[in-house]
PDB file of C-alpha atoms in Angstrom:
ATOM      1  CA  UNK Q   1      27.560  86.793  54.547  1.00  0.00           C
ATOM      2  CA  UNK Q   2      26.875  90.510  54.870  1.00  0.00           C
ATOM      3  CA  UNK Q   3      27.237  93.065  51.810  1.00  0.00           C
ATOM      4  CA  UNK Q   4      30.617  93.664  52.943  1.00  0.00           C
ATOM      5  CA  UNK Q   5      31.625  90.114  52.372  1.00  0.00           C
ATOM      6  CA  UNK Q   6      29.649  89.779  49.253  1.00  0.00           C
ATOM      7  CA  UNK Q   7      31.070  92.924  47.840  1.00  0.00           C
ATOM      8  CA  UNK Q   8      34.824  91.382  48.903  1.00  0.00           C
ATOM      9  CA  UNK Q   9      33.736  88.094  47.170  1.00  0.00           C
ATOM     10  CA  UNK Q  10      32.909  89.980  43.869  1.00  0.00           C
ATOM     11  CA  UNK Q  11      36.122  91.732  43.744  1.00  0.00           C
ATOM     12  CA  UNK Q  12      38.098  88.543  44.405  1.00  0.00           C
ATOM     13  CA  UNK Q  13      36.168  87.171  41.626  1.00  0.00           C
ATOM     14  CA  UNK Q  14      37.367  90.207  39.498  1.00  0.00           C
ATOM     15  CA  UNK Q  15      40.793  89.597  40.587  1.00  0.00           C
ATOM     16  CA  UNK Q  16      40.589  86.130  39.923  1.00  0.00           C
ATOM     17  CA  UNK Q  17      39.413  86.906  36.395  1.00  0.00           C
ATOM     18  CA  UNK Q  18      42.176  89.499  35.580  1.00  0.00           C
ATOM     19  CA  UNK Q  19      44.881  86.675  36.799  1.00  0.00           C
ATOM     20  CA  UNK Q  20      42.607  84.237  34.669  1.00  0.00           C
ATOM     21  CA  UNK Q  21      43.485  86.015  31.443  1.00  0.00           C
ATOM     22  CA  UNK Q  22      47.043  86.583  32.055  1.00  0.00           C
ATOM     23  CA  UNK Q  23      47.475  83.101  32.900  1.00  0.00           C
ATOM     24  CA  UNK Q  24      45.716  81.721  29.602  1.00  0.00           C
ATOM     25  CA  UNK Q  25      47.343  84.255  27.692  1.00  0.00           C
ATOM     26  CA  UNK Q  26      50.700  83.342  29.299  1.00  0.00           C
ATOM     27  CA  UNK Q  27      50.066  79.807  28.439  1.00  0.00           C
ATOM     28  CA  UNK Q  28      49.347  80.664  24.662  1.00  0.00           C
ATOM     29  CA  UNK Q  29      52.267  82.389  24.401  1.00  0.00           C
ATOM     30  CA  UNK Q  30      54.139  79.842  25.575  1.00  0.00           C
ATOM     31  CA  UNK Q  31      52.761  76.563  24.714  1.00  0.00           C
ATOM     32  CA  UNK Q  32      55.022  74.559  22.377  1.00  0.00           C
ATOM     33  CA  UNK Q  33      51.671  73.015  21.407  1.00  0.00           C
ATOM     34  CA  UNK Q  34      50.291  74.695  18.002  1.00  0.00           C
ATOM     35  CA  UNK Q  35      46.703  73.057  18.434  1.00  0.00           C
ATOM     36  CA  UNK Q  36      46.184  74.690  22.183  1.00  0.00           C
ATOM     37  CA  UNK Q  37      47.803  77.980  21.319  1.00  0.00           C
ATOM     38  CA  UNK Q  38      43.952  79.287  20.127  1.00  0.00           C
ATOM     39  CA  UNK Q  39      42.205  77.243  22.920  1.00  0.00           C
ATOM     40  CA  UNK Q  40      44.325  79.253  25.439  1.00  0.00           C
ATOM     41  CA  UNK Q  41      43.541  82.560  23.526  1.00  0.00           C
ATOM     42  CA  UNK Q  42      39.739  82.002  23.806  1.00  0.00           C
ATOM     43  CA  UNK Q  43      39.957  81.096  27.493  1.00  0.00           C
ATOM     44  CA  UNK Q  44      41.751  84.414  28.128  1.00  0.00           C
ATOM     45  CA  UNK Q  45      39.034  86.023  26.091  1.00  0.00           C
ATOM     46  CA  UNK Q  46      36.327  84.729  28.056  1.00  0.00           C
ATOM     47  CA  UNK Q  47      38.163  85.676  31.377  1.00  0.00           C
ATOM     48  CA  UNK Q  48      38.320  89.247  30.214  1.00  0.00           C
ATOM     49  CA  UNK Q  49      34.834  89.315  29.142  1.00  0.00           C
ATOM     50  CA  UNK Q  50      33.938  87.865  32.646  1.00  0.00           C
ATOM     51  CA  UNK Q  51      36.275  90.233  34.355  1.00  0.00           C
ATOM     52  CA  UNK Q  52      34.713  93.330  32.673  1.00  0.00           C
ATOM     53  CA  UNK Q  53      31.243  92.020  33.904  1.00  0.00           C
ATOM     54  CA  UNK Q  54      32.663  91.813  37.367  1.00  0.00           C
ATOM     55  CA  UNK Q  55      34.129  95.274  37.360  1.00  0.00           C
ATOM     56  CA  UNK Q  56      31.036  96.305  35.932  1.00  0.00           C
ATOM     57  CA  UNK Q  57      29.471  95.130  38.997  1.00  0.00           C
ATOM     58  CA  UNK Q  58      31.642  96.392  41.481  1.00  0.00           C
ATOM     59  CA  UNK Q  59      31.274  99.860  39.858  1.00  0.00           C
ATOM     60  CA  UNK Q  60      27.421  99.302  39.884  1.00  0.00           C
ATOM     61  CA  UNK Q  61      27.948  99.148  43.944  1.00  0.00           C
ATOM     62  CA  UNK Q  62      30.086 102.409  44.185  1.00  0.00           C
ATOM     63  CA  UNK Q  63      33.309 100.140  44.510  1.00  0.00           C
ATOM     64  CA  UNK Q  64      36.512 100.963  42.421  1.00  0.00           C
ATOM     65  CA  UNK Q  65      37.501  98.274  39.709  1.00  0.00           C
ATOM     66  CA  UNK Q  66      41.175  99.293  39.720  1.00  0.00           C
ATOM     67  CA  UNK Q  67      44.004  98.001  41.744  1.00  0.00           C
ATOM     68  CA  UNK Q  68      47.860  98.129  41.809  1.00  0.00           C
ATOM     69  CA  UNK Q  69      48.087  94.462  42.120  1.00  0.00           C
ATOM     70  CA  UNK Q  70      49.853  93.012  39.076  1.00  0.00           C
ATOM     71  CA  UNK Q  71      48.363  89.938  37.060  1.00  0.00           C
ATOM     72  CA  UNK Q  72      51.806  89.156  35.729  1.00  0.00           C
ATOM     73  CA  UNK Q  73      51.885  85.151  35.558  1.00  0.00           C
ATOM     74  CA  UNK Q  74      55.660  84.096  36.130  1.00  0.00           C
ATOM     75  CA  UNK Q  75      57.175  81.055  34.313  1.00  0.00           C
ATOM     76  CA  UNK Q  76      57.283  78.986  37.427  1.00  0.00           C
ATOM     77  CA  UNK Q  77      53.364  78.775  37.174  1.00  0.00           C
ATOM     78  CA  UNK Q  78      53.286  78.667  33.252  1.00  0.00           C
ATOM     79  CA  UNK Q  79      55.490  75.746  33.577  1.00  0.00           C
ATOM     80  CA  UNK Q  80      53.656  73.854  36.243  1.00  0.00           C
ATOM     81  CA  UNK Q  81      50.973  73.518  33.454  1.00  0.00           C
ATOM     82  CA  UNK Q  82      53.048  73.284  30.161  1.00  0.00           C
ATOM     83  CA  UNK Q  83      56.133  71.054  31.453  1.00  0.00           C
ATOM     84  CA  UNK Q  84      53.974  67.796  32.373  1.00  0.00           C
ATOM     85  CA  UNK Q  85      51.465  66.208  30.107  1.00  0.00           C
ATOM     86  CA  UNK Q  86      48.329  67.699  28.817  1.00  0.00           C
ATOM     87  CA  UNK Q  87      46.454  65.085  31.007  1.00  0.00           C
ATOM     88  CA  UNK Q  88      48.476  66.623  34.284  1.00  0.00           C
ATOM     89  CA  UNK Q  89      47.736  70.222  33.122  1.00  0.00           C
ATOM     90  CA  UNK Q  90      44.128  69.537  32.611  1.00  0.00           C
ATOM     91  CA  UNK Q  91      43.564  67.420  35.846  1.00  0.00           C
ATOM     92  CA  UNK Q  92      45.177  70.811  37.759  1.00  0.00           C
ATOM     93  CA  UNK Q  93      42.784  73.006  36.101  1.00  0.00           C
ATOM     94  CA  UNK Q  94      39.797  70.866  36.636  1.00  0.00           C
ATOM     95  CA  UNK Q  95      40.701  71.196  40.607  1.00  0.00           C
ATOM     96  CA  UNK Q  96      41.073  75.096  40.467  1.00  0.00           C
ATOM     97  CA  UNK Q  97      38.022  75.060  38.613  1.00  0.00           C
ATOM     98  CA  UNK Q  98      35.820  72.686  40.796  1.00  0.00           C
ATOM     99  CA  UNK Q  99      36.762  75.087  43.582  1.00  0.00           C
ATOM    100  CA  UNK Q 100      35.642  78.509  42.000  1.00  0.00           C
ATOM    101  CA  UNK Q 101      32.688  77.073  41.116  1.00  0.00           C
ATOM    102  CA  UNK Q 102      31.453  76.580  44.553  1.00  0.00           C
ATOM    103  CA  UNK Q 103      32.704  79.924  45.653  1.00  0.00           C
ATOM    104  CA  UNK Q 104      30.617  81.387  42.848  1.00  0.00           C
ATOM    105  CA  UNK Q 105      27.836  79.601  43.325  1.00  0.00           C
ATOM    106  CA  UNK Q 106      27.619  80.911  47.052  1.00  0.00           C
ATOM    107  CA  UNK Q 107      28.314  84.443  45.552  1.00  0.00           C
ATOM    108  CA  UNK Q 108      25.180  83.915  43.399  1.00  0.00           C
ATOM    109  CA  UNK Q 109      22.968  82.571  46.279  1.00  0.00           C
ATOM    110  CA  UNK Q 110      23.566  86.050  47.966  1.00  0.00           C
ATOM    111  CA  UNK Q 111      23.656  88.225  44.904  1.00  0.00           C
ATOM    112  CA  UNK Q 112      20.627  90.886  44.897  1.00  0.00           C
ATOM    113  CA  UNK Q 113      18.423  90.386  42.240  1.00  0.00           C
ATOM    114  CA  UNK Q 114      19.811  93.218  40.059  1.00  0.00           C
ATOM    115  CA  UNK Q 115      22.999  91.444  40.544  1.00  0.00           C
ATOM    116  CA  UNK Q 116      22.019  87.998  39.551  1.00  0.00           C
ATOM    117  CA  UNK Q 117      22.716  88.330  35.621  1.00  0.00           C
ATOM    118  CA  UNK Q 118      26.158  89.099  36.046  1.00  0.00           C
ATOM    119  CA  UNK Q 119      26.929  86.660  38.967  1.00  0.00           C
ATOM    120  CA  UNK Q 120      25.422  83.583  36.875  1.00  0.00           C
ATOM    121  CA  UNK Q 121      27.347  84.600  33.812  1.00  0.00           C
ATOM    122  CA  UNK Q 122      30.258  84.272  36.850  1.00  0.00           C
ATOM    123  CA  UNK Q 123      29.211  80.815  37.427  1.00  0.00           C
ATOM    124  CA  UNK Q 124      28.442  79.776  33.630  1.00  0.00           C
ATOM    125  CA  UNK Q 125      31.870  80.703  32.480  1.00  0.00           C
ATOM    126  CA  UNK Q 126      33.239  78.538  35.494  1.00  0.00           C
ATOM    127  CA  UNK Q 127      31.113  76.162  34.342  1.00  0.00           C
ATOM    128  CA  UNK Q 128      32.246  75.933  30.529  1.00  0.00           C
ATOM    129  CA  UNK Q 129      35.718  75.984  31.855  1.00  0.00           C
ATOM    130  CA  UNK Q 130      35.035  72.807  33.474  1.00  0.00           C
ATOM    131  CA  UNK Q 131      33.255  71.417  30.244  1.00  0.00           C
ATOM    132  CA  UNK Q 132      36.505  72.559  28.322  1.00  0.00           C
ATOM    133  CA  UNK Q 133      38.620  70.632  30.949  1.00  0.00           C
ATOM    134  CA  UNK Q 134      36.339  67.670  31.027  1.00  0.00           C
ATOM    135  CA  UNK Q 135      36.298  67.126  27.234  1.00  0.00           C
ATOM    136  CA  UNK Q 136      39.952  67.495  26.441  1.00  0.00           C
ATOM    137  CA  UNK Q 137      40.372  64.964  29.437  1.00  0.00           C
ATOM    138  CA  UNK Q 138      37.976  62.606  27.546  1.00  0.00           C
ATOM    139  CA  UNK Q 139      40.005  63.294  24.438  1.00  0.00           C
ATOM    140  CA  UNK Q 140      36.954  65.299  22.689  1.00  0.00           C
ATOM    141  CA  UNK Q 141      39.313  68.163  22.082  1.00  0.00           C
ATOM    142  CA  UNK Q 142      37.325  68.879  18.645  1.00  0.00           C
ATOM    143  CA  UNK Q 143      34.079  70.197  21.083  1.00  0.00           C
ATOM    144  CA  UNK Q 144      36.047  71.428  23.976  1.00  0.00           C
ATOM    145  CA  UNK Q 145      35.179  75.106  23.493  1.00  0.00           C
ATOM    146  CA  UNK Q 146      31.896  74.875  22.415  1.00  0.00           C
ATOM    147  CA  UNK Q 147      30.391  75.612  25.698  1.00  0.00           C
ATOM    148  CA  UNK Q 148      33.305  78.850  25.927  1.00  0.00           C
ATOM    149  CA  UNK Q 149      32.054  79.924  22.266  1.00  0.00           C
ATOM    150  CA  UNK Q 150      28.473  79.829  23.345  1.00  0.00           C
ATOM    151  CA  UNK Q 151      29.043  82.006  26.340  1.00  0.00           C
ATOM    152  CA  UNK Q 152      31.043  84.456  24.147  1.00  0.00           C
ATOM    153  CA  UNK Q 153      28.509  84.849  21.400  1.00  0.00           C
ATOM    154  CA  UNK Q 154      25.750  85.038  24.045  1.00  0.00           C
ATOM    155  CA  UNK Q 155      27.686  87.989  25.569  1.00  0.00           C
ATOM    156  CA  UNK Q 156      28.414  89.962  22.592  1.00  0.00           C
ATOM    157  CA  UNK Q 157      26.978  93.240  22.080  1.00  0.00           C
ATOM    158  CA  UNK Q 158      24.350  93.042  19.200  1.00  0.00           C
TER     159      UNK Q 158
END
């Protein structure tokens, strides 16, 4: 993977985080489950923080972190996660997250030293999402957000 491939990977991660924020926001807005609403909102917050880190990384490499691509999430996509059981939704998310971890681990292996902290956060955020899903699947809903909260606190200025 050369520099262009690396930058393309970071750009893809940035777009993915923008989509993820919109996706989790849409789930929060449309879920009939009042216990899940704040969880979806917290996941959207983590996607926003991670997306901003990826945008800063792109800009540090002289790339633009702007796009005309829409991040609107349609009702059909949201329905795939909200129309079935909670377990089905978590299993679908788990599959998506596991694939992202593989991609982001590959980016981390190629990251120049100055990019490692941001790309490491990218990997950590995806691992925290996986832990969230695994805890939800295991019925440990009370602690599902623990890793998410730790990352958000760690990424807060001051």
